[in-house]
XYZ file of C-alpha atoms in Angstrom:
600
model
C -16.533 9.431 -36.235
C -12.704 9.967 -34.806
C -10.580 12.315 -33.453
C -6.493 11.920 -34.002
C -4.322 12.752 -31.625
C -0.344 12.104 -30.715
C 0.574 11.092 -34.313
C -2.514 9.295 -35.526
C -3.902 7.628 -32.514
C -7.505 6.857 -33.102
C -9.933 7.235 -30.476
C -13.705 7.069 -30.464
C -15.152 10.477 -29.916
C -18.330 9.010 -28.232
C -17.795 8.654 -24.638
C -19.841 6.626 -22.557
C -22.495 8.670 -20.817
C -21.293 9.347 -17.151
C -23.844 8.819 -14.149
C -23.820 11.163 -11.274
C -20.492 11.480 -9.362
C -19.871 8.953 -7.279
C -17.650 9.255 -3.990
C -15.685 6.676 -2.251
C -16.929 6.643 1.349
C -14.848 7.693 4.210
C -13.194 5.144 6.309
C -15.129 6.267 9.651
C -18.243 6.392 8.153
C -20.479 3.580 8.971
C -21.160 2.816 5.125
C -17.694 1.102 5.186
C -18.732 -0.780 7.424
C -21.777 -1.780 5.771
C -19.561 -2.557 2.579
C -17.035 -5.174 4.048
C -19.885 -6.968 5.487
C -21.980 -7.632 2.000
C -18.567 -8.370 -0.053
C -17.540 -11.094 3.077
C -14.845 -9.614 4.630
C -14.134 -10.428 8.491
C -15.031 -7.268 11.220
C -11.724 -5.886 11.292
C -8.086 -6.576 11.579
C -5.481 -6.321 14.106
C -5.447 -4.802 17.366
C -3.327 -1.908 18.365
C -0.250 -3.132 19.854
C -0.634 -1.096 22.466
C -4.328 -2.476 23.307
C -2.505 -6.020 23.963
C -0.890 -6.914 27.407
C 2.351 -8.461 26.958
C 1.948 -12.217 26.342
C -1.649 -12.131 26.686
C -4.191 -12.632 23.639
C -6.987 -10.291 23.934
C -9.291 -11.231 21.213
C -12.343 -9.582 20.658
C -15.178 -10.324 18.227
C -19.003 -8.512 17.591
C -20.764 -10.265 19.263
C -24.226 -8.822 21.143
C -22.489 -7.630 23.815
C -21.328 -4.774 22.117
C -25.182 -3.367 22.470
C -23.805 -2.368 25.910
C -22.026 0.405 25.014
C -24.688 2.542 23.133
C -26.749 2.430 26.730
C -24.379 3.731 28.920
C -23.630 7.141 29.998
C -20.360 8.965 28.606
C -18.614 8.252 32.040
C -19.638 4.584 32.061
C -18.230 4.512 28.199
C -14.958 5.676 29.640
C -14.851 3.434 31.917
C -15.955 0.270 29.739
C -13.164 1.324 27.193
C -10.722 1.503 29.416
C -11.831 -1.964 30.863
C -12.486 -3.587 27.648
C -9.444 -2.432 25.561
C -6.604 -1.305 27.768
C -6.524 -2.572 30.976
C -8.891 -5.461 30.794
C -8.407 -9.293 30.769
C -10.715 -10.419 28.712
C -9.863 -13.489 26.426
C -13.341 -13.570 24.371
C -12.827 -15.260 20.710
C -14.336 -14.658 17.552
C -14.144 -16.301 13.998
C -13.482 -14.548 11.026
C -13.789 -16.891 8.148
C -11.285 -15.210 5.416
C -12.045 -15.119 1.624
C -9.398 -16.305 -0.678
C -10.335 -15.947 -4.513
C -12.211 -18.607 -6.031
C -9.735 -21.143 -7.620
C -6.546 -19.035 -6.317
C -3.981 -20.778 -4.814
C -1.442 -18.225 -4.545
C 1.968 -18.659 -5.462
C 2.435 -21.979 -7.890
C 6.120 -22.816 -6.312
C 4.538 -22.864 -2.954
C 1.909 -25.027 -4.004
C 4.070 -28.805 -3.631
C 3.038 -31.322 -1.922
C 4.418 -31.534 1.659
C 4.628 -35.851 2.683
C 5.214 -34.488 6.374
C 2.341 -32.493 6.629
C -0.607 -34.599 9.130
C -4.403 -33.931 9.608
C -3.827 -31.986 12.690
C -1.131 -29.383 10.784
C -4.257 -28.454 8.243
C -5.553 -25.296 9.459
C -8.821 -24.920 8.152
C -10.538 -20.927 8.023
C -13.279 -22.038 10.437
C -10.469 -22.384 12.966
C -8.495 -19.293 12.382
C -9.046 -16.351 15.086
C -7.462 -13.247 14.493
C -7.190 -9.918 16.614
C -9.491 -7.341 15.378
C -11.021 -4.105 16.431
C -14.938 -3.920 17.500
C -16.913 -2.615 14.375
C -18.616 -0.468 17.435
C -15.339 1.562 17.383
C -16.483 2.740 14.110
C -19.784 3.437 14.846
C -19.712 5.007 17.810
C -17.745 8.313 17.780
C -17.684 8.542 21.575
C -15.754 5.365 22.079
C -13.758 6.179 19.561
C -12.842 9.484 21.314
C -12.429 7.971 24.466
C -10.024 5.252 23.372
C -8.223 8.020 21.596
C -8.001 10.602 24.522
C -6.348 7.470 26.263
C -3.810 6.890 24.220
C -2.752 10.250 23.201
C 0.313 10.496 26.433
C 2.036 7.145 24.554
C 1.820 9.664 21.068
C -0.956 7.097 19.520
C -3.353 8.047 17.140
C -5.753 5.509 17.030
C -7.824 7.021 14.370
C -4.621 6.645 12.114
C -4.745 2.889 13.246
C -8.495 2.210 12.807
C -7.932 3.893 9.205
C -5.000 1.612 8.455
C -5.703 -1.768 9.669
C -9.291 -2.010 9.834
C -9.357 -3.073 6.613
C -6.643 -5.148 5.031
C -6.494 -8.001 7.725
C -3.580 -9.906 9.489
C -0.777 -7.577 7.671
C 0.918 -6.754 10.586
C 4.106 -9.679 11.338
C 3.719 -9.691 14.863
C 0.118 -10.195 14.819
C 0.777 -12.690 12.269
C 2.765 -14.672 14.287
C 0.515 -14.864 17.228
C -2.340 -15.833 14.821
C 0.357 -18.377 13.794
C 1.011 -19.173 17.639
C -3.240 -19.698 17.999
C -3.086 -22.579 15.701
C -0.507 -24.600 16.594
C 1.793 -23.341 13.541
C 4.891 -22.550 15.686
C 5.395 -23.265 19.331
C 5.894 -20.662 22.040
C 9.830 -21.217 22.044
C 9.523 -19.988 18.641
C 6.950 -17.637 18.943
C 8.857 -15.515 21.300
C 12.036 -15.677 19.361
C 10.444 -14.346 16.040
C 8.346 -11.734 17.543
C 11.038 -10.178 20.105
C 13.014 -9.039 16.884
C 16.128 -6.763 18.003
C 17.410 -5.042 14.535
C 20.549 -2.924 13.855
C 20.117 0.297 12.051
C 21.296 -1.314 9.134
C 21.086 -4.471 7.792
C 23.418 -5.047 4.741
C 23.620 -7.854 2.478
C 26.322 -9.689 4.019
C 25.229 -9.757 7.287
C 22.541 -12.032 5.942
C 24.317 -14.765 5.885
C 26.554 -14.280 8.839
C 23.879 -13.573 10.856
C 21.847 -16.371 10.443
C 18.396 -14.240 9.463
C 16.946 -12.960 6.324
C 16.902 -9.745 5.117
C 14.833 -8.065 7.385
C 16.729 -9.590 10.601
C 14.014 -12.270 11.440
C 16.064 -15.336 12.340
C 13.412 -18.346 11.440
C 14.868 -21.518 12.956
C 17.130 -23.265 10.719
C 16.163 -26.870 11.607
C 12.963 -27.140 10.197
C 10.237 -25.187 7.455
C 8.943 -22.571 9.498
C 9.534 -19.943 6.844
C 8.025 -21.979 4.708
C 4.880 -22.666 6.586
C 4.484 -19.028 7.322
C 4.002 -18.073 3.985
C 1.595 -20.620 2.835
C -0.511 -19.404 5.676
C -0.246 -16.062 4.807
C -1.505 -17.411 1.509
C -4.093 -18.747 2.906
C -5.349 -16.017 5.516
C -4.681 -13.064 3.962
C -7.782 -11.812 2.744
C -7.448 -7.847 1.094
C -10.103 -5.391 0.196
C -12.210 -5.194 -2.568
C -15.115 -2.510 -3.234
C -17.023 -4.763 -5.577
C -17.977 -8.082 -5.001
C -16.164 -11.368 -6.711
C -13.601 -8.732 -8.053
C -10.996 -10.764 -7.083
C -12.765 -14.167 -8.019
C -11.080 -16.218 -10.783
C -8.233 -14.582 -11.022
C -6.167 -17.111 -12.905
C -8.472 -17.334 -15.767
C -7.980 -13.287 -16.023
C -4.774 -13.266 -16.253
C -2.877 -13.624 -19.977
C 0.677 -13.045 -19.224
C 3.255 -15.226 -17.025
C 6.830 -14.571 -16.965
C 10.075 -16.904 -16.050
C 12.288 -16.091 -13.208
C 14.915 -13.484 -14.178
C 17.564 -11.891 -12.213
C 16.807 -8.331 -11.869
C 17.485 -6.750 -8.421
C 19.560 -8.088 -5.721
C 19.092 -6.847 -1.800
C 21.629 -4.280 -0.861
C 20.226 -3.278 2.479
C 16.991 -2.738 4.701
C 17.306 0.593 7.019
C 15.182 -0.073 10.064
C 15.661 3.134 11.815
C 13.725 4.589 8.668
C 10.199 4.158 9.714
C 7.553 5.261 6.803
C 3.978 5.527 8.039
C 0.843 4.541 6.134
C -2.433 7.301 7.109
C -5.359 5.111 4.779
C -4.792 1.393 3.940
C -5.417 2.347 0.180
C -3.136 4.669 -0.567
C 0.449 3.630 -1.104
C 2.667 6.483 -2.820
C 4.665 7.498 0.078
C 8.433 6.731 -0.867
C 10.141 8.707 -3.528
C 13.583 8.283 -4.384
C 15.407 11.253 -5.551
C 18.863 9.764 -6.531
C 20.567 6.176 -6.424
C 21.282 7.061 -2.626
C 18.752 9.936 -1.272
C 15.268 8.460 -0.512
C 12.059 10.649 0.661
C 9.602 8.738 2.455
C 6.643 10.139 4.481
C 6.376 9.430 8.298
C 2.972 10.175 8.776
C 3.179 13.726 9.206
C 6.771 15.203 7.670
C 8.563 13.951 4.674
C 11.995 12.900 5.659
C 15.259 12.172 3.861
C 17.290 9.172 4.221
C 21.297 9.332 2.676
C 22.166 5.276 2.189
C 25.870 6.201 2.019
C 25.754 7.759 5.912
C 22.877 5.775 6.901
C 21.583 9.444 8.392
C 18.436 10.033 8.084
C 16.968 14.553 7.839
C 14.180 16.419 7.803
C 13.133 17.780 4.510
C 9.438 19.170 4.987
C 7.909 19.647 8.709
C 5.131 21.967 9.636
C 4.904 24.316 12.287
C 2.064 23.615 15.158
C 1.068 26.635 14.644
C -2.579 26.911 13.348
C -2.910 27.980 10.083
C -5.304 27.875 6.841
C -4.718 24.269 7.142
C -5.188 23.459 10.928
C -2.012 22.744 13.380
C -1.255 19.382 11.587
C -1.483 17.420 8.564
C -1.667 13.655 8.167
C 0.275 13.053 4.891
C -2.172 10.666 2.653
C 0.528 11.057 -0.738
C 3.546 12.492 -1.716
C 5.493 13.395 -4.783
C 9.155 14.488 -4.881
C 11.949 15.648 -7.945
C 15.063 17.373 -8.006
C 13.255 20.694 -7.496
C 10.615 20.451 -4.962
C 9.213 17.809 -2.193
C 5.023 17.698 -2.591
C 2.321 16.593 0.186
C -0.989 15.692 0.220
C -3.604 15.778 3.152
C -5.851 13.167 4.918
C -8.213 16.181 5.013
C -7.547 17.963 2.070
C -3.933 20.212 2.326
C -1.226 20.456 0.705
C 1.939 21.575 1.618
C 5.339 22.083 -0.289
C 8.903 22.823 0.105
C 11.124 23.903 -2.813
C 14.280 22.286 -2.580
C 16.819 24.646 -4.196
C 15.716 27.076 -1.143
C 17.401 26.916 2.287
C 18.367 23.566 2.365
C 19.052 23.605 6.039
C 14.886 24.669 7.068
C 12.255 21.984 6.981
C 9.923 25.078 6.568
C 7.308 24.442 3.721
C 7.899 27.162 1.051
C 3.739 26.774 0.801
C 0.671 25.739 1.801
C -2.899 25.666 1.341
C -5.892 23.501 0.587
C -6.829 21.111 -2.388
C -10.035 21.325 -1.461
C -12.416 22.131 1.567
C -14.948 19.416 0.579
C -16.016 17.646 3.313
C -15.065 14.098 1.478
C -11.130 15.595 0.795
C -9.023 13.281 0.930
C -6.015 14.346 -1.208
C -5.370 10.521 -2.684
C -2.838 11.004 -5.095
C -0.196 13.799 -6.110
C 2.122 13.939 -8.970
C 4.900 16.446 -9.630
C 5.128 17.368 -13.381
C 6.525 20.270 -15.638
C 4.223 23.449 -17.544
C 4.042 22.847 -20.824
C 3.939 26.518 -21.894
C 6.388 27.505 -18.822
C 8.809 24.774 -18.146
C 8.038 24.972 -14.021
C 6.907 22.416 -11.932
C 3.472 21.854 -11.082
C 1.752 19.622 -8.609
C -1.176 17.283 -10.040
C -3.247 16.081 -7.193
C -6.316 13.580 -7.135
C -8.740 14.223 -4.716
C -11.633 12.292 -3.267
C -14.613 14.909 -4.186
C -13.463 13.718 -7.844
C -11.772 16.237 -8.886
C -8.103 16.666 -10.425
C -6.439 20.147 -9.226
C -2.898 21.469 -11.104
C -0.885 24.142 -8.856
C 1.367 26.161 -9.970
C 4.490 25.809 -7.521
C 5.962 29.157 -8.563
C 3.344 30.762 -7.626
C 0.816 28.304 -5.420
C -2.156 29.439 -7.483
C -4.350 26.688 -9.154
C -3.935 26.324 -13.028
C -6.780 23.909 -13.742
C -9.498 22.098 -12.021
C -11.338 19.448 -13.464
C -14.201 17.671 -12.504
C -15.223 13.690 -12.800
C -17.833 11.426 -12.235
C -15.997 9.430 -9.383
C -13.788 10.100 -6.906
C -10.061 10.064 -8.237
C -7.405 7.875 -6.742
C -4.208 8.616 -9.297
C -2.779 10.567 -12.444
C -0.507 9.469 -14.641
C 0.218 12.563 -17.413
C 2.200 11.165 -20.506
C 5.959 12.100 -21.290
C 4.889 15.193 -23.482
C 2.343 16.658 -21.400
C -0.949 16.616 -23.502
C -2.227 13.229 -22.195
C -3.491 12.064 -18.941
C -4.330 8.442 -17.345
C -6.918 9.257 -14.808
C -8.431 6.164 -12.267
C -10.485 6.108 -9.302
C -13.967 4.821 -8.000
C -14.784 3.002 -10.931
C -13.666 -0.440 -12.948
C -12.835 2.646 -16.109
C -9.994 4.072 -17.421
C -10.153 7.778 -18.330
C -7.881 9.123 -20.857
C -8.365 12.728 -20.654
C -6.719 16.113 -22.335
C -4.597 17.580 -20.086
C -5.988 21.488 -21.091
C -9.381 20.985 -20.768
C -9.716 18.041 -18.685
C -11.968 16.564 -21.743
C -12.648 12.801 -21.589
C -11.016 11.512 -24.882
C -11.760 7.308 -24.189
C -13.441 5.584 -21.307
C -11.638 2.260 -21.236
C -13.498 -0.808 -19.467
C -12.247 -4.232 -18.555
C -11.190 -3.774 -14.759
C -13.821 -5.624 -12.424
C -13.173 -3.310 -9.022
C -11.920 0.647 -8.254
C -8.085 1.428 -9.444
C -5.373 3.240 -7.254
C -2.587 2.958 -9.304
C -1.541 4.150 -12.834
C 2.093 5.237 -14.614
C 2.584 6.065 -17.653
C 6.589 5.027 -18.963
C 9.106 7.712 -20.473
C 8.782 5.219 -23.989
C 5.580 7.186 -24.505
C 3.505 4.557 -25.039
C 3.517 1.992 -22.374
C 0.720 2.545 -20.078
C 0.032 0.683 -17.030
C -3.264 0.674 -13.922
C -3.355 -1.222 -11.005
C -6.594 -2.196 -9.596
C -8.089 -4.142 -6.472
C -9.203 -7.225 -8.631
C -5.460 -8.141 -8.393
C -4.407 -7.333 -11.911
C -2.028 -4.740 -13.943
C -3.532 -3.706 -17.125
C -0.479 -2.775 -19.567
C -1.142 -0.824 -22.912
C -0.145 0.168 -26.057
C -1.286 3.742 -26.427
C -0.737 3.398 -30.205
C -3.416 0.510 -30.272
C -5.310 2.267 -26.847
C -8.138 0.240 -26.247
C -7.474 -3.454 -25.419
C -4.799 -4.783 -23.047
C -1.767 -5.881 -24.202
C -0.951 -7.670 -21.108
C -2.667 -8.502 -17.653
C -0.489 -9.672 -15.188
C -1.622 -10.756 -11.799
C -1.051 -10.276 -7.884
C -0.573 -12.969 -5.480
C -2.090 -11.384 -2.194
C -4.112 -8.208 -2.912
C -4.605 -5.292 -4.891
C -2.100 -3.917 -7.370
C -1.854 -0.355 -5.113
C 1.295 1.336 -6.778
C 2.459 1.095 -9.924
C 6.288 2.890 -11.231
C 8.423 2.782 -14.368
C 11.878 3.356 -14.284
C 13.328 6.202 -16.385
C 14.403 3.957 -19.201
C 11.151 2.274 -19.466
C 12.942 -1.002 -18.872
C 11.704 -2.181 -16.179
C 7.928 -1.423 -14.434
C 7.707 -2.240 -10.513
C 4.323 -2.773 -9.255
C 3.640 -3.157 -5.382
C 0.622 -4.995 -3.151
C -0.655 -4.113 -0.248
C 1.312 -6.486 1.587
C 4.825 -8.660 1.336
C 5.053 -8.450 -2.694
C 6.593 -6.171 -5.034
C 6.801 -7.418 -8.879
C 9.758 -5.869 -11.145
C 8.978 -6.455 -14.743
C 10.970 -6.377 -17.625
C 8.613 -4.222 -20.563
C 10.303 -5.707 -23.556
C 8.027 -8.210 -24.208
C 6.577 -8.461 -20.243
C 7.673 -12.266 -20.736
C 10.752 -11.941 -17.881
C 10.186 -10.906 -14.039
C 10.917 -11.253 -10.290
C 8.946 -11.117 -6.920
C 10.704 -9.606 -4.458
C 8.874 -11.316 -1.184
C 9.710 -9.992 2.742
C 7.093 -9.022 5.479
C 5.174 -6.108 5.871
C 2.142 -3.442 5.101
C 4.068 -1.787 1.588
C 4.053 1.954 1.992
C 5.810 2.704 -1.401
C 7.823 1.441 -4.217
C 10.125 3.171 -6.555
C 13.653 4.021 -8.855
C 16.303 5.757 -7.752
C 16.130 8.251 -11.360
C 18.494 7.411 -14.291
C 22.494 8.211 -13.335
C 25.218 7.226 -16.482
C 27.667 7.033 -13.077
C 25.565 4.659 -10.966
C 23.944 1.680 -11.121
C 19.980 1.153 -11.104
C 18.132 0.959 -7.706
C 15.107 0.010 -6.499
C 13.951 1.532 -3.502
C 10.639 -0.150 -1.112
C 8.939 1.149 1.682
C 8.097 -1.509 4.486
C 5.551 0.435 7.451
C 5.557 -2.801 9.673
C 6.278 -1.769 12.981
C 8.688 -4.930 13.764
C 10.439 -5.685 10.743
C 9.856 -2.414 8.489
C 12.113 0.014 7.253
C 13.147 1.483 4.299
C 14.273 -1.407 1.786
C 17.226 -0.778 -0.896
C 17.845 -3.183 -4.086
C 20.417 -2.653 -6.965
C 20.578 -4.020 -10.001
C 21.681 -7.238 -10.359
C 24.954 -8.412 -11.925
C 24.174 -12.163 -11.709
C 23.034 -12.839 -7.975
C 20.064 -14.334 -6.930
C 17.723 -11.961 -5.220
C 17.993 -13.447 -1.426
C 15.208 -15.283 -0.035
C 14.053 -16.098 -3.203
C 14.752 -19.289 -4.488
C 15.548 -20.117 -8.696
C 12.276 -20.958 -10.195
C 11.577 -22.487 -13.724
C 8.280 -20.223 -13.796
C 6.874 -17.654 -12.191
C 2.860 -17.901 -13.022
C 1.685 -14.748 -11.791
């Protein structure tokens, strides 16, 4: 039995039964912690820069020790934080042996033999030690406090930190370095050149070369391979989250689409005094350009504007502290942006929304309210789209207590809530409005009716959870992104098996954008990789490779007057910014040298 749909598309009406609803656990609750220890992961990440005394390495492991502080009184607690994280000395070490996926060697170019290379410049996991948090810290709400109450004069919010780097490990560059530093990779001398980065405000394509630094200002010694080195042990270290166990395990056999080198983008300029913040280490949506040269991106708690031809960077949406339904502040998770209106979603479960043809000159939201007062609300994904039977925009949001809300931004009233058997990490709602991509907590795909909600197909074939799905203006190109470190791609005509699967070369595919020709499809990692595909046949591409936690990835929208741009957020806090590419008229993207294949 079949139901048609969208021109003759056959589906099969018979669903897969659904189990209960299952719900991604929140990142302070000790289940996490539970989790990364059965799938292998290391105890944590990097330490708050702030925890580190200058030119001191304050490693920490979890070891027994840590008993101590469930025994002690809340004043001794104090106390032992204070000692242990801010003002101590100690120098205690701890191993964290990474996981790389079986038979993955990262990127194949990187892969040559190096005749210099001696037994003592091997760097084998058992050696590597890494800064990372106590696992206590998460466990232990009163430490946690503590540490936070002491931080709050600097205008630190360690529970944003804890959220963000707990998980996906050695992302930040400084920390990389001095894991780098550790193990006899670079030398002091060098050390304290890379990681004392100054940066001008801008940093424009010709000042590359005259400069003598990349494109994000870091001036690696000319003299010898130090770039070089760096990146194969990023390759090597780098180990990013999975829910499911072996996910990410033989990746190359999964895999059924490589594509040659091909000139796409070309670096036009990296802002630095742009800083867009990161509130969960899954959730990377949080840079939306609006035109070839207006960017939104999301600094943690306001969206802000950034103008590329000034360089001058505005407010667009910034709550009041004033308490209200929503509390005095909201940590901004995801966020959606068009022509008309700029759209936020919550860490715990708000959103808020400014129309933009209203007083341009206020930051004042035009609305706010709740997605949901679940206790498990983490607003994960939102996506601004237009009523079918009204023509006015309407937020879709994905929230963790598995639902998927529409508001109506005329009149911020819900229009549909629909319920699922997982929590939901992103929408993607095809070009005419009927169709929906839905992913979350689960290896499935849901393609559901946008009316009722009604799952139409449950696709399989994704080993972990998903975060990431678009859906291109061709109509039928559909692509998800998924933490077993591949892009699905689809034919919606023929919706059932992949037509491609293309693969990551650090971590999970977390964002996932078409451009509004359906040329080209950009797909971003966690960390230091953003892939720009060109969808006529998938067979041509480029990796675009700097430093730094991603925060977003996306095109400016189509312009007949300007060229095509490609806009990436970079949330490091020593080499980040806000990262601009155009499209390229026959220049090699910088810092990426000509390649005769690209395998993944």
């Amino acid at each position: 039995m079949s139901d048609n749909l969208g021109g003759g598309v056959s589906f099969a009406s018979a669903a897969p039964t659904l189990s209960a609803r299952r719900s991604r656990t929140d990142a302070t609750e000790d289940g996490i912690s539970r989790n990364r220890r059965s799938h292998g992961h290391g105890h944590g990440s990097q330490r708050h820069p702030s925890l580190i005394p200058e030119n001191q390495y304050n490693l920490l492991s979890d070891d027994s020790s840590d008993s101590v502080y469930r025994n002690n009184s809340g004043l001794d607690v104090a106390d032992l934080v204070r000692n242990e994280y801010i003002d101590g000395n100690n120098t205690r070490q701890g191993v964290i042996t990474t996981r790389r996926p079986t038979n993955y060697i990262g990127l194949d170019f990187l892969s040559r033999d190096d005749d210099h290379d001696d037994e003592d410049s091997i760097i084998s996991d058992e050696e590597m030690f890494l800064p990372q948090f106590h696992e206590q810290l998460l466990e232990d709400p009163l430490i946690l406090n503590t540490l936070e109450e002491a931080l709050t004069p600097a205008g630190l919010s360690l529970l944003d930190q804890v959220q963000v780097d707990y998980f996906e490990l050695d992302a930040e560059f400084r920390d990389f370095l001095t894991d780098m530093l550790k193990n006899h990779v670079i030398d002091p001398d060098t050390y304290y050149k890379l990681s004392r980065v100054r940066r001008p405000n801008e940093i424009m394509a010709n000042d590359v070369a005259l400069n003598a630094y990349d494109m994000q200002g870091i001036p690696w010694p000319s003299d010898n391979d130090v770039a070089y080195r760096a990146r194969m042990r990023r390759l090597k270290t780098y180990a990013g989250y999975s829910n499911i166990a072996g996910s990410q395990d033989n990746l190359l056999s999964t895999v059924n689409r490589r594509y040659t080198d091909e000139d796409i983008f070309r670096f036009h300029c990296l802002y630095t005094a742009a800083r867009p913040q990161l509130v969960h280490f899954q959730l990377r949506n949080l840079v939306v350009p609006i035109s070839k040269n207006n960017v939104y991106y999301s600094d943690g708690t306001s969206i802000k504007s950034l103008d590329s031809e000034s360089g001058n960077i505005h407010g667009v949406l910034e709550r009041s502290k004033s308490k209200s339904a929503i509390g005095l502040s909201i940590r901004i998770s995801t966020m959606a942006a068009s022509a008309e209106v700029a759209v936020a979603g919550g860490f715990s479960g708000q959103y808020v929304y400014k129309r933009l043809d209203s007083d341009e000159d206020s930051t004042k939201p035009t609305a706010e309210g709740l997605v949901t007062s679940d206790m498990n609300s983490i607003t994960n994904h939102a996506d601004i789209i237009q009523s079918r039977t009204k023509g006015t925009p309407q937020a879709v949001f994905s929230c963790n207590d598995g639902m998927v809300r529409t508001l109506d931004l005329d009149l911020n009233k819900m229009a549909a809530e629909h319920q699922y058997p997982w929590a939901i990490n992103c929408t993607a709602t095809s070009p005419n409005g009927k169709l929906r991509i839905v992913v979350g907590d689960a290896p499935e795909t849901m393609l559901v009716d946008t009316t009722s909600g009604e799952i139409i197909s449950m696709i399989s074939g994704h080993k972990d959870y998903s975060f990431a799905c678009a859906w291109s203006n061709d109509g039928y190109t559909i692509a998800t992104g998924n933490q077993d470190m591949t892009c699905r791609v689809y034919d919606f005509r023929k919706f059932r098996d992949p037509v491609h699967i293309l693969g990551a070369q650090l971590g999970a595919i977390r964002s996932i954008r078409f451009d509004d020709s359906g040329k080209y499809m950009a797909m971003a990692e966690p960390v230091d990789y953003v892939h720009v595909i060109n969808t006529r046949d998938f067979s041509r591409g480029q990796i675009i490779d700097f430093w730094g936690e991603i925060s977003g990835v996306g095109f400016a929208p189509y312009s007949a007057s300007a060229d095509d741009s490609l806009w990436i957020g970079n949330s490091d806090k020593l080499v980040g910014g806000i990262m601009h590419f155009e499209r390229s008229n026959g220049c090699l993207p910088l810092g990426l040298p000509a390649l005769d294949d690209l395998y993944i």
